[in-house]
Amino acid sequence: MKKLIPFGYFASIVLILSGILYFFAANWPEFSRFEKLSLAVAAMLLFYILSVLSTKFLSHQVFLGKWLLVAGAITYGLSLALIGQIYNSHADSYVLFLIWLIPTLLLALSTNYAPFSILSFVLFHLAYWFYMNPSSYSIVRTDFQEWLIYLVIAVINFILFILTFTSILDNRAIRYMSYTMTHIMLIGMSIFELYEPYSGWTNVLYILFAAISYFYLSTKKMDKYLSIILFTM
């Protein structure tokens, strides 16, 4: 029965988030600009206040304060999107994800809590992607420039993967995600028809990366999930 208690709290948080989103979606045209702004800010503050209260008065349920803090971080991003829509800012999408990323990353560094790290990882990639591919205007690039965009994100993910084996970033979730993203980016870059002739050479780079990964994993007692990712890719 005790194991069902955390699930009940988690389900409650998800349902509250869903209820807030549905409330906004169903009544959005009826609200004035001031009401929209007030509700967006109130929804963001709600979970942060609940997190503080639960940490203080429900100290035996440590996970609850953390979950509410994560819900607050998610609501913060949704509130930013709502405020941007209210004032019709016409800002590129990457600005939203970048502003959302900054406090989330700070929470990840200060709490060392995996969900914040995962959310930061996702937000960083979204900010990078929409910065390179803005929604408000189009950019004409050469094949090499497009290929280079994928190479940069592959290198960044590989560096993150290496750092997860150090005390700087000892996070298993980021280890698996960064390793998977490195594979995905290199595989995408290797499709010959996309960025000829650069993609052809990427096959050599990917084969080298996969071979080094295989020999390293076969000689070291590593996490089995890394081997699963390697052979799946």
PDB file of C-alpha atoms in Angstrom:
ATOM      1  CA  MET A   1       0.000   0.000   0.000  1.00  0.00           C
ATOM      2  CA  LYS A   2       2.867   2.384   0.779  1.00  0.00           C
ATOM      3  CA  LYS A   3       4.131   2.001  -2.793  1.00  0.00           C
ATOM      4  CA  LEU A   4       0.802   3.313  -4.091  1.00  0.00           C
ATOM      5  CA  ILE A   5       1.149   6.595  -2.177  1.00  0.00           C
ATOM      6  CA  PRO A   6       3.871   8.077  -4.451  1.00  0.00           C
ATOM      7  CA  PHE A   7       1.854   6.991  -7.491  1.00  0.00           C
ATOM      8  CA  GLY A   8      -1.199   8.769  -6.090  1.00  0.00           C
ATOM      9  CA  TYR A   9       0.765  11.976  -5.596  1.00  0.00           C
ATOM     10  CA  PHE A  10       2.238  11.710  -9.095  1.00  0.00           C
ATOM     11  CA  ALA A  11      -1.169  11.107 -10.677  1.00  0.00           C
ATOM     12  CA  SER A  12      -2.581  14.088  -8.764  1.00  0.00           C
ATOM     13  CA  ILE A  13       0.164  16.411 -10.047  1.00  0.00           C
ATOM     14  CA  VAL A  14      -0.373  15.219 -13.631  1.00  0.00           C
ATOM     15  CA  LEU A  15      -4.128  15.693 -13.350  1.00  0.00           C
ATOM     16  CA  ILE A  16      -3.725  19.197 -11.903  1.00  0.00           C
ATOM     17  CA  LEU A  17      -1.384  20.120 -14.792  1.00  0.00           C
ATOM     18  CA  SER A  18      -3.850  18.652 -17.295  1.00  0.00           C
ATOM     19  CA  GLY A  19      -6.736  20.510 -15.660  1.00  0.00           C
ATOM     20  CA  ILE A  20      -4.889  23.833 -15.845  1.00  0.00           C
ATOM     21  CA  LEU A  21      -4.055  23.296 -19.526  1.00  0.00           C
ATOM     22  CA  TYR A  22      -7.649  22.323 -20.344  1.00  0.00           C
ATOM     23  CA  PHE A  23      -8.971  25.309 -18.397  1.00  0.00           C
ATOM     24  CA  PHE A  24      -6.796  27.674 -20.431  1.00  0.00           C
ATOM     25  CA  ALA A  25      -7.666  26.004 -23.739  1.00  0.00           C
ATOM     26  CA  ALA A  26     -11.422  25.971 -23.099  1.00  0.00           C
ATOM     27  CA  ASN A  27     -11.775  29.535 -21.813  1.00  0.00           C
ATOM     28  CA  TRP A  28      -8.913  31.405 -23.498  1.00  0.00           C
ATOM     29  CA  PRO A  29     -11.066  33.617 -25.803  1.00  0.00           C
ATOM     30  CA  GLU A  30     -13.227  34.712 -22.858  1.00  0.00           C
ATOM     31  CA  PHE A  31     -10.378  36.148 -20.779  1.00  0.00           C
ATOM     32  CA  SER A  32      -9.128  39.713 -20.958  1.00  0.00           C
ATOM     33  CA  ARG A  33      -5.408  40.335 -21.438  1.00  0.00           C
ATOM     34  CA  PHE A  34      -4.953  41.123 -17.731  1.00  0.00           C
ATOM     35  CA  GLU A  35      -6.800  37.943 -16.711  1.00  0.00           C
ATOM     36  CA  LYS A  36      -4.676  35.851 -19.079  1.00  0.00           C
ATOM     37  CA  LEU A  37      -1.469  37.327 -17.667  1.00  0.00           C
ATOM     38  CA  SER A  38      -2.622  36.913 -14.056  1.00  0.00           C
ATOM     39  CA  LEU A  39      -3.668  33.298 -14.564  1.00  0.00           C
ATOM     40  CA  ALA A  40      -0.418  32.420 -16.349  1.00  0.00           C
ATOM     41  CA  VAL A  41       1.682  33.848 -13.508  1.00  0.00           C
ATOM     42  CA  ALA A  42      -0.589  32.293 -10.850  1.00  0.00           C
ATOM     43  CA  ALA A  43      -0.317  28.840 -12.455  1.00  0.00           C
ATOM     44  CA  MET A  44       3.482  29.153 -12.444  1.00  0.00           C
ATOM     45  CA  LEU A  45       3.662  30.278  -8.812  1.00  0.00           C
ATOM     46  CA  LEU A  46       1.152  27.655  -7.623  1.00  0.00           C
ATOM     47  CA  PHE A  47       3.524  24.703  -7.933  1.00  0.00           C
ATOM     48  CA  TYR A  48       6.512  26.559  -6.467  1.00  0.00           C
ATOM     49  CA  ILE A  49       4.432  27.537  -3.418  1.00  0.00           C
ATOM     50  CA  LEU A  50       3.106  23.976  -3.069  1.00  0.00           C
ATOM     51  CA  SER A  51       6.678  22.673  -3.296  1.00  0.00           C
ATOM     52  CA  VAL A  52       7.809  24.917  -0.435  1.00  0.00           C
ATOM     53  CA  LEU A  53       4.784  23.995   1.688  1.00  0.00           C
ATOM     54  CA  SER A  54       5.131  20.258   1.087  1.00  0.00           C
ATOM     55  CA  THR A  55       8.844  20.380   1.907  1.00  0.00           C
ATOM     56  CA  LYS A  56       8.044  22.147   5.176  1.00  0.00           C
ATOM     57  CA  PHE A  57       4.922  20.283   6.336  1.00  0.00           C
ATOM     58  CA  LEU A  58       5.349  16.901   4.582  1.00  0.00           C
ATOM     59  CA  SER A  59       9.049  16.380   5.184  1.00  0.00           C
ATOM     60  CA  HIS A  60       8.528  12.593   5.333  1.00  0.00           C
ATOM     61  CA  GLN A  61       7.462  12.694   1.656  1.00  0.00           C
ATOM     62  CA  VAL A  62      10.712  14.099   0.257  1.00  0.00           C
ATOM     63  CA  PHE A  63       9.857  13.182  -3.325  1.00  0.00           C
ATOM     64  CA  LEU A  64       6.688  15.293  -3.316  1.00  0.00           C
ATOM     65  CA  GLY A  65       8.504  18.633  -2.979  1.00  0.00           C
ATOM     66  CA  LYS A  66      10.836  17.668  -5.840  1.00  0.00           C
ATOM     67  CA  TRP A  67       7.983  16.581  -8.085  1.00  0.00           C
ATOM     68  CA  LEU A  68       6.109  19.807  -7.443  1.00  0.00           C
ATOM     69  CA  LEU A  69       9.282  21.744  -8.230  1.00  0.00           C
ATOM     70  CA  VAL A  70       9.543  19.920 -11.573  1.00  0.00           C
ATOM     71  CA  ALA A  71       5.861  20.690 -12.245  1.00  0.00           C
ATOM     72  CA  GLY A  72       6.665  24.336 -11.490  1.00  0.00           C
ATOM     73  CA  ALA A  73       9.511  24.289 -14.009  1.00  0.00           C
ATOM     74  CA  ILE A  74       7.189  22.839 -16.663  1.00  0.00           C
ATOM     75  CA  THR A  75       4.464  25.368 -15.872  1.00  0.00           C
ATOM     76  CA  TYR A  76       7.059  28.155 -16.061  1.00  0.00           C
ATOM     77  CA  GLY A  77       7.745  27.283 -19.705  1.00  0.00           C
ATOM     78  CA  LEU A  78       4.047  27.031 -20.504  1.00  0.00           C
ATOM     79  CA  SER A  79       3.456  30.408 -18.860  1.00  0.00           C
ATOM     80  CA  LEU A  80       6.232  31.940 -20.968  1.00  0.00           C
ATOM     81  CA  ALA A  81       4.542  30.611 -24.095  1.00  0.00           C
ATOM     82  CA  LEU A  82       1.192  32.042 -22.954  1.00  0.00           C
ATOM     83  CA  ILE A  83       2.706  35.445 -22.182  1.00  0.00           C
ATOM     84  CA  GLY A  84       4.369  35.478 -25.606  1.00  0.00           C
ATOM     85  CA  GLN A  85       1.008  34.696 -27.193  1.00  0.00           C
ATOM     86  CA  ILE A  86      -0.795  37.349 -25.108  1.00  0.00           C
ATOM     87  CA  TYR A  87       1.544  40.133 -26.190  1.00  0.00           C
ATOM     88  CA  ASN A  88       2.077  38.690 -29.678  1.00  0.00           C
ATOM     89  CA  SER A  89       5.850  39.070 -29.274  1.00  0.00           C
ATOM     90  CA  HIS A  90       6.700  37.331 -32.583  1.00  0.00           C
ATOM     91  CA  ALA A  91       9.883  36.082 -30.929  1.00  0.00           C
ATOM     92  CA  ASP A  92      11.576  33.076 -32.484  1.00  0.00           C
ATOM     93  CA  SER A  93      10.863  29.767 -30.785  1.00  0.00           C
ATOM     94  CA  TYR A  94      14.458  29.359 -29.625  1.00  0.00           C
ATOM     95  CA  VAL A  95      14.068  32.416 -27.344  1.00  0.00           C
ATOM     96  CA  LEU A  96      11.268  30.659 -25.437  1.00  0.00           C
ATOM     97  CA  PHE A  97      13.292  27.474 -24.979  1.00  0.00           C
ATOM     98  CA  LEU A  98      16.433  29.416 -24.051  1.00  0.00           C
ATOM     99  CA  ILE A  99      14.655  31.457 -21.355  1.00  0.00           C
ATOM    100  CA  TRP A 100      13.006  28.253 -20.150  1.00  0.00           C
ATOM    101  CA  LEU A 101      16.387  26.476 -20.109  1.00  0.00           C
ATOM    102  CA  ILE A 102      18.248  28.955 -17.881  1.00  0.00           C
ATOM    103  CA  PRO A 103      16.343  28.478 -14.579  1.00  0.00           C
ATOM    104  CA  THR A 104      15.824  24.772 -15.298  1.00  0.00           C
ATOM    105  CA  LEU A 105      19.560  24.277 -15.760  1.00  0.00           C
ATOM    106  CA  LEU A 106      20.267  26.186 -12.546  1.00  0.00           C
ATOM    107  CA  LEU A 107      17.822  23.918 -10.704  1.00  0.00           C
ATOM    108  CA  ALA A 108      19.511  20.867 -12.248  1.00  0.00           C
ATOM    109  CA  LEU A 109      22.935  22.040 -11.057  1.00  0.00           C
ATOM    110  CA  SER A 110      21.766  23.033  -7.573  1.00  0.00           C
ATOM    111  CA  THR A 111      19.551  20.004  -6.834  1.00  0.00           C
ATOM    112  CA  ASN A 112      21.309  17.308  -8.903  1.00  0.00           C
ATOM    113  CA  TYR A 113      17.813  15.907  -9.547  1.00  0.00           C
ATOM    114  CA  ALA A 114      17.556  13.766 -12.698  1.00  0.00           C
ATOM    115  CA  PRO A 115      14.230  15.153 -14.095  1.00  0.00           C
ATOM    116  CA  PHE A 116      15.717  18.669 -14.185  1.00  0.00           C
ATOM    117  CA  SER A 117      18.757  17.346 -16.042  1.00  0.00           C
ATOM    118  CA  ILE A 118      16.541  15.545 -18.550  1.00  0.00           C
ATOM    119  CA  LEU A 119      14.352  18.620 -19.056  1.00  0.00           C
ATOM    120  CA  SER A 120      17.460  20.805 -19.484  1.00  0.00           C
ATOM    121  CA  PHE A 121      18.850  18.340 -22.043  1.00  0.00           C
ATOM    122  CA  VAL A 122      15.632  18.452 -24.070  1.00  0.00           C
ATOM    123  CA  LEU A 123      15.302  22.238 -23.843  1.00  0.00           C
ATOM    124  CA  PHE A 124      18.905  22.769 -24.949  1.00  0.00           C
ATOM    125  CA  HIS A 125      18.384  20.674 -28.067  1.00  0.00           C
ATOM    126  CA  LEU A 126      15.109  22.434 -28.869  1.00  0.00           C
ATOM    127  CA  ALA A 127      16.746  25.862 -28.415  1.00  0.00           C
ATOM    128  CA  TYR A 128      19.673  24.829 -30.638  1.00  0.00           C
ATOM    129  CA  TRP A 129      17.415  23.375 -33.334  1.00  0.00           C
ATOM    130  CA  PHE A 130      15.080  26.366 -33.527  1.00  0.00           C
ATOM    131  CA  TYR A 131      18.037  28.773 -33.438  1.00  0.00           C
ATOM    132  CA  MET A 132      19.496  27.047 -36.473  1.00  0.00           C
ATOM    133  CA  ASN A 133      16.060  26.764 -38.091  1.00  0.00           C
ATOM    134  CA  PRO A 134      14.140  29.918 -37.070  1.00  0.00           C
ATOM    135  CA  SER A 135      10.382  30.013 -37.534  1.00  0.00           C
ATOM    136  CA  SER A 136      10.095  33.688 -38.497  1.00  0.00           C
ATOM    137  CA  TYR A 137      12.412  33.596 -41.521  1.00  0.00           C
ATOM    138  CA  SER A 138      14.275  31.094 -43.677  1.00  0.00           C
ATOM    139  CA  ILE A 139      18.036  30.690 -44.052  1.00  0.00           C
ATOM    140  CA  VAL A 140      19.681  29.355 -47.193  1.00  0.00           C
ATOM    141  CA  ARG A 141      22.738  27.272 -46.322  1.00  0.00           C
ATOM    142  CA  THR A 142      25.195  25.172 -48.259  1.00  0.00           C
ATOM    143  CA  ASP A 143      25.317  21.408 -47.792  1.00  0.00           C
ATOM    144  CA  PHE A 144      28.487  21.775 -45.738  1.00  0.00           C
ATOM    145  CA  GLN A 145      26.855  24.286 -43.394  1.00  0.00           C
ATOM    146  CA  GLU A 146      23.856  22.015 -42.877  1.00  0.00           C
ATOM    147  CA  TRP A 147      26.186  19.058 -42.274  1.00  0.00           C
ATOM    148  CA  LEU A 148      28.163  21.150 -39.798  1.00  0.00           C
ATOM    149  CA  ILE A 149      25.026  21.900 -37.745  1.00  0.00           C
ATOM    150  CA  TYR A 150      24.594  18.179 -37.084  1.00  0.00           C
ATOM    151  CA  LEU A 151      28.295  17.693 -36.429  1.00  0.00           C
ATOM    152  CA  VAL A 152      28.320  20.391 -33.734  1.00  0.00           C
ATOM    153  CA  ILE A 153      25.407  18.809 -31.852  1.00  0.00           C
ATOM    154  CA  ALA A 154      27.001  15.353 -32.218  1.00  0.00           C
ATOM    155  CA  VAL A 155      30.267  16.646 -30.715  1.00  0.00           C
ATOM    156  CA  ILE A 156      28.421  18.403 -27.878  1.00  0.00           C
ATOM    157  CA  ASN A 157      26.555  15.203 -27.033  1.00  0.00           C
ATOM    158  CA  PHE A 158      29.753  13.170 -27.168  1.00  0.00           C
ATOM    159  CA  ILE A 159      31.427  15.604 -24.755  1.00  0.00           C
ATOM    160  CA  LEU A 160      28.416  15.337 -22.419  1.00  0.00           C
ATOM    161  CA  PHE A 161      28.656  11.549 -22.651  1.00  0.00           C
ATOM    162  CA  ILE A 162      32.340  11.623 -21.636  1.00  0.00           C
ATOM    163  CA  LEU A 163      31.605  14.028 -18.773  1.00  0.00           C
ATOM    164  CA  THR A 164      29.035  11.623 -17.285  1.00  0.00           C
ATOM    165  CA  PHE A 165      31.935   9.345 -16.319  1.00  0.00           C
ATOM    166  CA  THR A 166      33.470  12.123 -14.224  1.00  0.00           C
ATOM    167  CA  SER A 167      32.384  13.856 -11.038  1.00  0.00           C
ATOM    168  CA  ILE A 168      31.419  16.923 -13.081  1.00  0.00           C
ATOM    169  CA  LEU A 169      28.301  15.295 -14.586  1.00  0.00           C
ATOM    170  CA  ASP A 170      27.680  11.909 -13.002  1.00  0.00           C
ATOM    171  CA  ASN A 171      24.186  11.413 -14.391  1.00  0.00           C
ATOM    172  CA  ARG A 172      23.030   8.129 -15.931  1.00  0.00           C
ATOM    173  CA  ALA A 173      20.010   9.644 -17.686  1.00  0.00           C
ATOM    174  CA  ILE A 174      22.196  12.187 -19.501  1.00  0.00           C
ATOM    175  CA  ARG A 175      24.706   9.412 -20.255  1.00  0.00           C
ATOM    176  CA  TYR A 176      22.126   7.341 -22.122  1.00  0.00           C
ATOM    177  CA  MET A 177      20.479  10.316 -23.835  1.00  0.00           C
ATOM    178  CA  SER A 178      23.733  11.929 -24.987  1.00  0.00           C
ATOM    179  CA  TYR A 179      25.099   8.595 -26.232  1.00  0.00           C
ATOM    180  CA  THR A 180      21.880   7.962 -28.168  1.00  0.00           C
ATOM    181  CA  MET A 181      21.885  11.482 -29.644  1.00  0.00           C
ATOM    182  CA  THR A 182      25.509  11.103 -30.749  1.00  0.00           C
ATOM    183  CA  HIS A 183      24.556   7.961 -32.657  1.00  0.00           C
ATOM    184  CA  ILE A 184      21.426   9.546 -34.156  1.00  0.00           C
ATOM    185  CA  MET A 185      23.269  12.660 -35.351  1.00  0.00           C
ATOM    186  CA  LEU A 186      26.115  10.676 -36.902  1.00  0.00           C
ATOM    187  CA  ILE A 187      23.686   8.298 -38.598  1.00  0.00           C
ATOM    188  CA  GLY A 188      21.670  11.238 -39.960  1.00  0.00           C
ATOM    189  CA  MET A 189      24.828  12.878 -41.253  1.00  0.00           C
ATOM    190  CA  SER A 190      25.833   9.609 -42.924  1.00  0.00           C
ATOM    191  CA  ILE A 191      22.830   9.482 -45.288  1.00  0.00           C
ATOM    192  CA  PHE A 192      24.658   9.998 -48.569  1.00  0.00           C
ATOM    193  CA  GLU A 193      21.858  11.767 -50.435  1.00  0.00           C
ATOM    194  CA  LEU A 194      21.518  14.554 -47.855  1.00  0.00           C
ATOM    195  CA  TYR A 195      24.816  16.435 -47.835  1.00  0.00           C
ATOM    196  CA  GLU A 196      26.893  14.989 -50.647  1.00  0.00           C
ATOM    197  CA  PRO A 197      29.848  14.506 -50.596  1.00  0.00           C
ATOM    198  CA  TYR A 198      30.284  15.178 -46.865  1.00  0.00           C
ATOM    199  CA  SER A 199      27.794  12.526 -45.772  1.00  0.00           C
ATOM    200  CA  GLY A 200      29.841   9.832 -47.480  1.00  0.00           C
ATOM    201  CA  TRP A 201      32.831  10.609 -45.276  1.00  0.00           C
ATOM    202  CA  THR A 202      30.623  10.607 -42.196  1.00  0.00           C
ATOM    203  CA  ASN A 203      30.129   6.860 -42.684  1.00  0.00           C
ATOM    204  CA  VAL A 204      33.829   6.441 -41.950  1.00  0.00           C
ATOM    205  CA  LEU A 205      33.496   8.634 -38.862  1.00  0.00           C
ATOM    206  CA  TYR A 206      30.477   6.702 -37.606  1.00  0.00           C
ATOM    207  CA  ILE A 207      32.047   3.292 -38.216  1.00  0.00           C
ATOM    208  CA  LEU A 208      35.114   4.475 -36.280  1.00  0.00           C
ATOM    209  CA  PHE A 209      32.929   5.757 -33.429  1.00  0.00           C
ATOM    210  CA  ALA A 210      30.915   2.511 -33.302  1.00  0.00           C
ATOM    211  CA  ALA A 211      34.061   0.356 -33.418  1.00  0.00           C
ATOM    212  CA  ILE A 212      35.756   2.275 -30.592  1.00  0.00           C
ATOM    213  CA  SER A 213      32.541   2.070 -28.549  1.00  0.00           C
ATOM    214  CA  TYR A 214      32.314  -1.682 -29.109  1.00  0.00           C
ATOM    215  CA  PHE A 215      35.908  -2.435 -28.133  1.00  0.00           C
ATOM    216  CA  TYR A 216      35.700  -0.150 -25.107  1.00  0.00           C
ATOM    217  CA  LEU A 217      32.444  -1.708 -23.912  1.00  0.00           C
ATOM    218  CA  SER A 218      33.775  -5.229 -24.484  1.00  0.00           C
ATOM    219  CA  THR A 219      36.931  -4.635 -22.430  1.00  0.00           C
ATOM    220  CA  LYS A 220      35.326  -2.669 -19.582  1.00  0.00           C
ATOM    221  CA  LYS A 221      32.543  -3.631 -17.216  1.00  0.00           C
ATOM    222  CA  MET A 222      30.150  -0.979 -18.425  1.00  0.00           C
ATOM    223  CA  ASP A 223      26.430  -0.387 -18.041  1.00  0.00           C
ATOM    224  CA  LYS A 224      24.554  -2.953 -20.125  1.00  0.00           C
ATOM    225  CA  TYR A 225      22.179  -0.274 -21.409  1.00  0.00           C
ATOM    226  CA  LEU A 226      25.034   1.378 -23.312  1.00  0.00           C
ATOM    227  CA  SER A 227      25.615  -1.911 -25.111  1.00  0.00           C
ATOM    228  CA  ILE A 228      21.904  -2.139 -25.924  1.00  0.00           C
ATOM    229  CA  ILE A 229      21.969   1.405 -27.367  1.00  0.00           C
ATOM    230  CA  LEU A 230      25.101   0.636 -29.397  1.00  0.00           C
ATOM    231  CA  PHE A 231      23.779  -2.546 -30.998  1.00  0.00           C
ATOM    232  CA  THR A 232      20.314  -1.033 -31.563  1.00  0.00           C
ATOM    233  CA  MET A 233      21.865   1.860 -33.440  1.00  0.00           C
TER     234      MET A 233
END
